[in-house]
Short mmCIF file of C-alpha atoms and ligand atoms in Angstrom, two decimals:
data_model
loop_
_atom_site.label_atom_id
_atom_site.label_comp_id
_atom_site.label_asym_id
_atom_site.label_seq_id
_atom_site.Cartn_x
_atom_site.Cartn_y
_atom_site.Cartn_z
CA UNK B 1 -16.18 7.53 -1.45
CA UNK B 2 -17.32 4.74 -3.72
CA UNK B 3 -16.70 3.38 -7.19
CA UNK B 4 -19.67 3.65 -9.53
CA UNK B 5 -18.28 2.05 -12.64
CA UNK B 6 -15.34 0.05 -13.90
CA UNK B 7 -14.34 -0.52 -17.51
CA UNK B 8 -11.49 -2.79 -18.58
CA UNK B 9 -9.99 -3.12 -21.99
CA UNK B 10 -7.29 -5.68 -22.70
CA UNK B 11 -6.42 -5.79 -19.02
CA UNK B 12 -5.05 -9.23 -17.99
CA UNK B 13 -7.61 -11.85 -19.15
CA UNK B 14 -10.34 -9.26 -19.87
CA UNK B 15 -10.93 -8.18 -23.45
CA UNK B 16 -13.65 -5.63 -22.89
CA UNK B 17 -15.97 -5.40 -19.88
CA UNK B 18 -17.90 -2.65 -18.20
CA UNK B 19 -19.87 -2.84 -14.97
CA UNK B 20 -21.49 -0.75 -12.28
CA UNK B 21 -21.26 -1.65 -8.59
CA UNK B 22 -23.20 -1.60 -5.35
CA UNK B 23 -22.24 1.19 -2.94
CA UNK B 24 -21.96 -1.45 -0.25
CA UNK B 25 -20.91 -5.04 -0.76
CA UNK B 26 -19.77 -6.47 -4.08
CA UNK B 27 -19.12 -10.18 -4.06
CA UNK B 28 -16.89 -11.20 -6.95
CA UNK B 29 -17.07 -14.96 -7.15
CA UNK B 30 -15.97 -17.70 -9.50
CA UNK B 31 -13.66 -20.64 -9.85
CA UNK B 32 -9.91 -20.37 -9.68
CA UNK B 33 -8.01 -18.54 -12.43
CA UNK B 34 -11.11 -16.82 -13.88
CA UNK B 35 -10.09 -13.19 -13.24
CA UNK B 36 -11.33 -12.25 -9.75
CA UNK B 37 -8.06 -10.88 -8.46
CA UNK B 38 -7.56 -9.12 -11.79
CA UNK B 39 -10.60 -6.95 -10.97
CA UNK B 40 -9.18 -6.10 -7.53
CA UNK B 41 -5.82 -5.40 -9.15
CA UNK B 42 -7.31 -2.97 -11.68
CA UNK B 43 -8.98 -1.00 -8.89
CA UNK B 44 -5.84 -0.86 -6.78
CA UNK B 45 -3.87 0.23 -9.84
CA UNK B 46 -6.05 3.33 -10.17
CA UNK B 47 -5.64 4.08 -6.47
CA UNK B 48 -1.89 3.77 -6.18
CA UNK B 49 -0.51 3.92 -9.73
CA UNK B 50 0.93 0.45 -9.31
CA UNK B 51 -0.36 -3.10 -9.26
CA UNK B 52 -0.12 -4.89 -5.92
CA UNK B 53 1.23 -7.94 -7.76
CA UNK B 54 3.81 -6.54 -10.13
CA UNK B 55 5.74 -3.37 -10.77
CA UNK B 56 5.61 -3.96 -14.52
CA UNK B 57 2.62 -2.54 -16.38
CA UNK B 58 3.57 -4.68 -19.38
CA UNK B 59 2.44 -7.81 -17.50
CA UNK B 60 -1.02 -6.32 -17.15
CA UNK B 61 -1.56 -6.13 -20.90
CA UNK B 62 -3.68 -8.92 -22.34
CA UNK B 63 -1.45 -11.41 -24.15
CA UNK B 64 -3.23 -10.69 -27.42
CA UNK B 65 -2.83 -6.94 -27.24
CA UNK B 66 -0.22 -4.20 -26.85
CA UNK B 67 -2.21 -1.73 -24.80
CA UNK B 68 -4.59 -1.77 -21.88
CA UNK B 69 -7.05 0.67 -20.44
CA UNK B 70 -8.73 0.81 -17.03
CA UNK B 71 -11.44 3.40 -16.44
CA UNK B 72 -13.02 4.01 -13.06
CA UNK B 73 -15.75 6.46 -12.19
CA UNK B 74 -15.63 7.41 -8.52
CA UNK B 75 -18.24 9.27 -6.58
CA UNK B 76 -17.13 11.41 -3.68
CA UNK B 77 -19.86 13.40 -1.95
CA UNK B 78 -21.91 13.22 -5.15
CA UNK B 79 -19.07 14.58 -7.22
CA UNK B 80 -17.97 12.23 -9.98
CA UNK B 81 -14.43 11.77 -11.18
CA UNK B 82 -13.11 9.66 -14.02
CA UNK B 83 -9.76 7.99 -13.54
CA UNK B 84 -8.43 6.74 -16.83
CA UNK B 85 -5.30 4.58 -16.67
CA UNK B 86 -3.88 3.78 -20.09
CA UNK B 87 -0.85 1.84 -21.13
CA UNK B 88 0.10 2.49 -24.74
CA UNK B 89 3.26 1.62 -26.66
CA UNK B 90 5.12 0.80 -23.47
CA UNK B 91 4.12 3.98 -21.63
CA UNK B 92 1.51 4.76 -19.03
CA UNK B 93 -0.76 7.74 -19.35
CA UNK B 94 -3.05 8.54 -16.45
CA UNK B 95 -5.87 11.01 -16.79
CA UNK B 96 -8.26 12.42 -14.25
CA UNK B 97 -11.38 13.87 -15.81
CA UNK B 98 -9.55 13.66 -19.13
CA UNK B 99 -6.68 15.85 -17.95
CA UNK B 100 -3.31 14.03 -17.98
CA UNK B 101 -1.68 13.63 -14.60
CA UNK B 102 1.95 14.69 -14.81
CA UNK B 103 3.21 12.87 -11.74
CA UNK B 104 1.93 9.64 -10.23
CA UNK B 105 1.90 11.48 -6.89
CA UNK B 106 -0.99 13.53 -8.24
CA UNK B 107 -3.04 10.37 -8.78
CA UNK B 108 -2.67 9.44 -5.11
CA UNK B 109 -5.53 10.43 -2.89
CA UNK B 110 -8.15 10.51 -5.65
CA UNK B 111 -9.31 6.95 -5.19
CA UNK B 112 -8.61 5.88 -1.62
CA UNK B 113 -8.30 2.12 -1.32
CA UNK B 114 -7.19 -0.40 1.26
CA UNK B 115 -6.29 -3.84 -0.01
CA UNK B 116 -6.22 -6.97 2.10
CA UNK B 117 -5.08 -10.28 0.67
CA UNK B 118 -3.59 -13.49 2.09
CA UNK B 119 -0.08 -12.44 1.05
CA UNK B 120 -0.31 -9.53 3.49
CA UNK B 121 0.86 -11.93 6.18
CA UNK B 122 4.29 -11.46 4.59
CA UNK B 123 4.27 -7.92 6.04
CA UNK B 124 4.85 -9.66 9.35
CA UNK B 125 6.87 -12.65 8.20
CA UNK B 126 9.28 -11.19 5.67
CA UNK B 127 12.00 -8.57 5.72
CA UNK B 128 11.61 -4.81 6.16
CA UNK B 129 10.94 -3.83 2.53
CA UNK B 130 7.35 -5.15 2.56
CA UNK B 131 6.74 -3.45 5.90
CA UNK B 132 8.01 -0.16 4.49
CA UNK B 133 5.85 -0.63 1.38
CA UNK B 134 2.71 -1.14 3.45
CA UNK B 135 3.09 2.17 5.28
CA UNK B 136 4.51 4.02 2.26
CA UNK B 137 1.39 3.26 0.17
CA UNK B 138 -0.95 4.41 2.92
CA UNK B 139 0.96 7.58 3.76
CA UNK B 140 1.22 8.39 0.04
CA UNK B 141 -2.55 8.16 -0.36
CA UNK B 142 -2.95 10.58 2.52
CA UNK B 143 -0.13 12.88 1.57
CA UNK B 144 0.95 12.99 -2.09
CA UNK B 145 4.00 15.09 -1.10
CA UNK B 146 5.23 12.05 0.81
CA UNK B 147 5.19 9.99 -2.37
CA UNK B 148 7.11 12.73 -4.14
CA UNK B 149 9.70 12.78 -1.33
CA UNK B 150 10.07 9.01 -1.59
CA UNK B 151 10.68 9.21 -5.33
CA UNK B 152 13.22 11.97 -4.82
CA UNK B 153 14.92 10.05 -2.04
CA UNK B 154 15.26 6.91 -4.15
CA UNK B 155 16.78 8.91 -6.99
CA UNK B 156 19.27 10.61 -4.68
CA UNK B 157 20.10 7.26 -3.08
CA UNK B 158 20.97 5.71 -6.44
CA UNK B 159 23.09 8.72 -7.39
CA UNK B 160 24.84 8.75 -4.03
CA UNK B 161 25.61 5.02 -4.25
CA UNK B 162 26.97 5.53 -7.76
CA UNK B 163 29.18 8.32 -6.47
CA UNK B 164 30.52 6.04 -3.72
CA UNK B 165 31.53 3.60 -6.46
CA UNK B 166 32.98 6.32 -8.71
CA UNK B 167 35.20 7.59 -5.89
CA UNK B 168 37.03 4.25 -5.99
CA UNK B 169 38.30 5.25 -9.44
CA UNK B 170 38.50 8.98 -9.00
CA UNK B 171 39.46 10.05 -5.48
CA UNK B 172 38.97 13.77 -6.13
CA UNK B 173 35.21 13.24 -6.34
CA UNK B 174 35.22 12.81 -2.56
CA UNK B 175 34.85 16.58 -2.28
CA UNK B 176 31.33 16.34 -3.67
CA UNK B 177 30.20 13.93 -0.95
CA UNK B 178 29.19 16.71 1.40
CA UNK B 179 26.56 18.01 -1.04
CA UNK B 180 25.07 14.54 -1.41
CA UNK B 181 25.03 14.04 2.36
CA UNK B 182 23.01 17.23 2.65
CA UNK B 183 20.68 16.31 -0.21
CA UNK B 184 19.85 12.85 1.08
CA UNK B 185 19.42 14.11 4.66
CA UNK B 186 17.10 16.91 3.61
CA UNK B 187 14.64 14.57 1.90
CA UNK B 188 15.29 11.63 4.24
CA UNK B 189 14.38 13.65 7.33
CA UNK B 190 10.92 14.43 5.89
CA UNK B 191 10.30 10.75 5.32
CA UNK B 192 11.33 9.87 8.88
CA UNK B 193 9.00 12.49 10.40
CA UNK B 194 6.04 11.29 8.30
CA UNK B 195 6.68 7.63 9.05
CA UNK B 196 7.02 8.31 12.75
CA UNK B 197 3.75 10.22 12.85
CA UNK B 198 1.93 7.49 10.92
CA UNK B 199 3.37 4.62 12.97
CA UNK B 200 2.50 6.35 16.25
CA UNK B 201 -1.05 6.63 15.03
CA UNK B 202 -1.09 3.05 13.76
CA UNK B 203 0.25 1.88 17.11
CA UNK B 204 -2.48 3.68 19.03
CA UNK B 205 -5.39 2.55 16.85
CA UNK B 206 -4.27 -1.01 16.17
CA UNK B 207 -3.73 -1.63 19.89
CA UNK B 208 -7.42 -0.91 20.52
CA UNK B 209 -8.58 -2.97 17.51
CA UNK B 210 -6.43 -5.87 18.55
CA UNK B 211 -7.67 -5.86 22.14
CA UNK B 212 -11.22 -6.05 20.80
CA UNK B 213 -10.38 -8.87 18.42
CA UNK B 214 -8.73 -10.94 21.13
CA UNK B 215 -11.04 -10.32 24.12
CA UNK B 216 -8.35 -8.14 25.70
CA UNK B 217 -5.91 -11.07 25.74
CA UNK B 218 -3.28 -9.70 23.36
CA UNK B 219 -1.46 -6.40 23.40
CA UNK B 220 -0.23 -5.30 20.00
CA UNK B 221 2.53 -2.76 19.74
CA UNK B 222 4.29 -1.14 16.80
CA UNK B 223 7.74 0.33 17.27
CA UNK B 224 9.49 2.40 14.63
CA UNK B 225 13.11 1.37 14.05
CA UNK B 226 15.27 3.91 12.30
CA UNK B 227 18.83 5.01 12.75
CA UNK B 228 17.84 8.36 14.22
CA UNK B 229 17.53 9.08 17.94
CA UNK B 230 13.91 8.74 18.99
CA UNK B 231 13.70 12.04 20.85
CA UNK B 232 14.38 13.88 17.59
CA UNK B 233 11.56 12.18 15.67
CA UNK B 234 9.30 15.21 15.52
CA UNK B 235 11.84 17.67 14.14
CA UNK B 236 12.87 17.65 10.49
CA UNK B 237 15.84 19.95 11.31
CA UNK B 238 17.21 17.78 14.11
CA UNK B 239 16.87 14.60 12.05
CA UNK B 240 18.56 16.24 9.09
CA UNK B 241 21.47 17.35 11.29
CA UNK B 242 21.86 13.92 12.84
CA UNK B 243 21.80 12.22 9.44
CA UNK B 244 24.51 14.54 8.11
CA UNK B 245 26.67 13.97 11.21
CA UNK B 246 26.25 10.20 11.06
CA UNK B 247 27.03 10.06 7.36
CA UNK B 248 30.21 12.02 7.99
CA UNK B 249 31.19 9.67 10.81
CA UNK B 250 30.75 6.51 8.73
CA UNK B 251 32.10 7.88 5.48
CA UNK B 252 35.11 5.56 5.41
CA UNK B 253 32.94 2.48 5.88
CA UNK B 254 30.57 3.65 3.15
CA UNK B 255 33.49 4.25 0.80
CA UNK B 256 34.69 0.71 1.39
CA UNK B 257 31.24 -0.86 0.94
CA UNK B 258 30.05 1.55 -1.80
CA UNK B 259 26.53 1.81 -0.35
CA UNK B 260 24.63 4.33 1.72
CA UNK B 261 24.29 2.88 5.20
CA UNK B 262 22.23 5.55 6.97
CA UNK B 263 18.75 6.71 6.07
CA UNK B 264 15.08 5.72 5.79
CA UNK B 265 15.77 3.17 3.04
CA UNK B 266 16.91 1.00 5.93
CA UNK B 267 13.93 1.70 8.18
CA UNK B 268 11.83 -0.98 9.75
CA UNK B 269 9.21 -1.32 12.47
CA UNK B 270 8.73 -4.08 14.94
CA UNK B 271 5.33 -5.66 15.49
CA UNK B 272 5.21 -6.87 19.07
CA UNK B 273 2.60 -9.08 20.69
CA UNK B 274 2.46 -9.34 24.48
CA UNK B 275 6.04 -8.11 24.61
CA UNK B 276 7.44 -10.59 22.09
CA UNK B 277 8.30 -10.16 18.42
CA UNK B 278 5.32 -11.42 16.44
CA UNK B 279 7.53 -12.39 13.53
CA UNK B 280 9.54 -14.85 15.59
CA UNK B 281 7.13 -16.00 18.27
CA UNK B 282 3.60 -15.53 16.94
CA UNK B 283 1.45 -18.41 15.72
CA UNK B 284 0.00 -18.28 12.21
CA UNK B 285 -3.41 -17.34 13.65
CA UNK B 286 -1.92 -14.58 15.82
CA UNK B 287 -0.10 -13.17 12.81
CA UNK B 288 -3.28 -13.20 10.73
CA UNK B 289 -5.26 -11.47 13.45
CA UNK B 290 -2.56 -8.82 13.78
CA UNK B 291 -2.72 -8.13 10.05
CA UNK B 292 -6.48 -7.77 10.30
CA UNK B 293 -5.98 -5.23 13.12
CA UNK B 294 -3.46 -3.32 11.00
CA UNK B 295 -5.72 -3.22 7.95
CA UNK B 296 -8.76 -2.10 9.95
CA UNK B 297 -6.59 0.58 11.53
CA UNK B 298 -5.46 1.70 8.09
CA UNK B 299 -9.13 2.25 7.18
CA UNK B 300 -9.70 4.24 10.36
CA UNK B 301 -6.61 6.40 9.86
CA UNK B 302 -7.69 7.23 6.30
CA UNK B 303 -11.19 8.07 7.54
CA UNK B 304 -9.80 10.27 10.34
CA UNK B 305 -7.43 12.15 8.07
CA UNK B 306 -9.61 12.61 5.00
CA UNK B 307 -13.09 12.51 6.52
CA UNK B 308 -13.91 9.86 3.93
CA UNK B 309 -13.84 6.08 3.93
CA UNK B 310 -11.58 4.28 1.46
CA UNK B 311 -12.98 1.43 -0.62
CA UNK B 312 -11.93 -1.93 0.74
CA UNK B 313 -10.57 -4.68 -1.47
CA UNK B 314 -10.72 -8.10 0.18
CA UNK B 315 -9.04 -10.68 -2.01
CA UNK B 316 -9.61 -14.24 -0.78
CA UNK B 317 -9.30 -13.33 2.88
CA UNK B 318 -12.73 -14.34 4.14
CA UNK B 319 -12.11 -18.07 3.93
CA UNK B 320 -8.91 -17.64 5.92
CA UNK B 321 -10.57 -15.97 8.89
CA UNK B 322 -12.55 -17.81 11.54
CA UNK B 323 -16.20 -16.92 12.19
CA UNK B 324 -15.50 -14.48 14.99
CA UNK B 325 -12.90 -12.52 13.05
CA UNK B 326 -15.03 -12.55 9.93
CA UNK B 327 -17.95 -11.08 11.84
CA UNK B 328 -15.70 -8.48 13.43
CA UNK B 329 -14.43 -7.51 10.01
CA UNK B 330 -17.91 -7.27 8.49
CA UNK B 331 -19.18 -5.30 11.49
CA UNK B 332 -16.33 -2.82 11.12
CA UNK B 333 -16.99 -2.09 7.48
CA UNK B 334 -20.69 -1.30 7.41
CA UNK B 335 -20.23 2.19 5.99
CA UNK B 336 -17.68 1.22 3.37
CA UNK B 337 -17.87 0.03 -0.20
CA UNK B 338 -16.30 -3.42 -0.25
CA UNK B 339 -15.16 -5.72 -3.02
CA UNK B 340 -14.85 -9.29 -1.84
CA UNK B 341 -13.53 -12.15 -3.92
CA UNK B 342 -14.37 -15.74 -3.11
CA UNK B 343 -14.90 -19.02 -4.91
CA UNK B 344 -18.37 -19.76 -3.51
CA UNK B 345 -21.31 -17.42 -3.90
CA UNK B 346 -23.03 -18.94 -0.91
CA UNK B 347 -20.31 -17.68 1.37
CA UNK B 348 -22.53 -14.64 1.86
CA UNK B 349 -26.23 -14.96 2.29
CA UNK B 350 -28.41 -12.14 1.08
CA UNK B 351 -30.31 -12.06 4.38
CA UNK B 352 -27.21 -11.01 6.27
CA UNK B 353 -26.58 -7.87 4.24
CA UNK B 354 -28.49 -5.35 2.26
CA UNK B 355 -27.16 -3.79 -0.91
CA UNK B 356 -25.17 -6.79 -1.92
CA UNK B 357 -24.24 -7.32 -5.56
CA UNK B 358 -23.01 -10.64 -6.90
CA UNK B 359 -20.67 -10.67 -9.85
CA UNK B 360 -19.84 -14.01 -11.35
CA UNK B 361 -16.54 -14.22 -13.19
CA UNK B 362 -15.95 -16.82 -15.87
CA UNK B 363 -12.86 -16.71 -18.08
CA UNK B 364 -12.62 -12.95 -18.17
CA UNK B 365 -16.37 -12.45 -18.54
CA UNK B 366 -18.47 -10.79 -15.93
CA UNK B 367 -22.09 -11.67 -15.15
CA UNK B 368 -24.27 -9.75 -12.74
CA UNK B 369 -26.47 -12.14 -10.82
P1 ATP A 19 -7.87 -17.62 -7.86
O1 ATP A 19 -9.22 -18.05 -7.36
O2 ATP A 19 -7.00 -18.77 -8.16
O3 ATP A 19 -7.23 -16.57 -7.06
P2 ATP A 19 -8.60 -15.57 -9.81
O4 ATP A 19 -9.99 -15.68 -10.33
O5 ATP A 19 -8.34 -14.56 -8.77
O6 ATP A 19 -8.14 -17.01 -9.34
P3 ATP A 19 -6.85 -14.03 -11.46
O7 ATP A 19 -5.56 -14.02 -10.76
O8 ATP A 19 -7.70 -12.84 -11.36
O9 ATP A 19 -7.64 -15.37 -11.03
O10 ATP A 19 -6.68 -14.30 -13.00
C1 ATP A 19 -5.88 -15.28 -13.43
C2 ATP A 19 -6.10 -15.53 -14.90
O11 ATP A 19 -5.71 -14.42 -15.67
C3 ATP A 19 -5.26 -16.70 -15.28
O12 ATP A 19 -6.01 -17.57 -16.08
C4 ATP A 19 -4.12 -16.07 -16.06
O13 ATP A 19 -3.62 -16.91 -17.04
C5 ATP A 19 -4.81 -14.86 -16.65
N1 ATP A 19 -3.87 -13.79 -17.00
C6 ATP A 19 -2.98 -13.18 -16.19
N2 ATP A 19 -2.30 -12.22 -16.84
C7 ATP A 19 -2.77 -12.22 -18.10
C8 ATP A 19 -2.45 -11.49 -19.27
N3 ATP A 19 -1.53 -10.52 -19.25
N4 ATP A 19 -3.14 -11.78 -20.41
C9 ATP A 19 -4.09 -12.75 -20.44
N5 ATP A 19 -4.42 -13.48 -19.37
C10 ATP A 19 -3.77 -13.24 -18.21
MG1 MG A 20 -7.31 -14.63 -6.98
#
């Protein structure tokens, strides 16, 4: 899959631009604060229905406007598709081939994209929510029903937490708890099964990538951490039963704390390097290399599952990688359409790659060189 054309209107610092791209490497270069990441952001928005930098569409609107519009023409096996993401009067409207998409889940999987930026190191360094987000976005692209389950789950979770609070005032509501235990377990169990399957796959593939990147010196391992017994991971029914039982067992604690304490909203996974937690014991360089292994594995998983390569968005990462890792990255992505941002054009020499397009960005203007 590749992107043929991008059109931005009143998106961030762009008033109105339209450009075509190379099927291979697109180098988006320019000084700081010119609008390089904004291009990457607009592409990722059309892939996932959400910016990687903010959850608020309103921030994406140019300061001098009230609406924005991103249009992307993708080409998949010579079939073209137009993704049209509009934000008008405070509401988003997404259209594919001019037909409105009713649920964001239906946008997922149309434009497959993997994004890699320096902040991704936080997946390792920070708490579990960023780690969950990383896998949730990828699984959603592969399986729109997963995204739908996540949305459902989050709704049920809010309602269940509200109920736990309400019971403080109105004890008779406790009778309705059983229904909510069943509801949350039904959807939660599907999320656990999907995450387990994905993480097993990620573990297998990233281990191999990481060995290659480190001359067989470092063993990378990913371990899913959820509050369900591991041997039940493959069965939706068994997970559902266990969740219901556990919720019953801890009901009094939940009633005291007024929050749901069991379920995939508390999931995490550990990233382990040579038997030690990477988060606590890994050097900065080791953490960066591990993220590179994870991102390259994400590309491979998408390719294996969809028989198509995603587009790759590399925002400012090249300058952070040493020569060996940079070469490994560029070797691994020969068949993929890539968008690379950097401040210096000369970072890439034309002799090294064919089909390379340079796009110079200056204050929200785009010049093909
Ligand atoms: P760097 O090299 O520092 O990463 P960049 O070229 O990637 O820079 P971007 O993050 O793409 O820069 O764009 C930043 C510019 O966009 C800033 O000048 C910022 O003020 C501007 N900007 C951000 N949001 C809006 C908006 N809603 N309306 C107008 N301009 C905006
Ligand atoms: Mg930037």
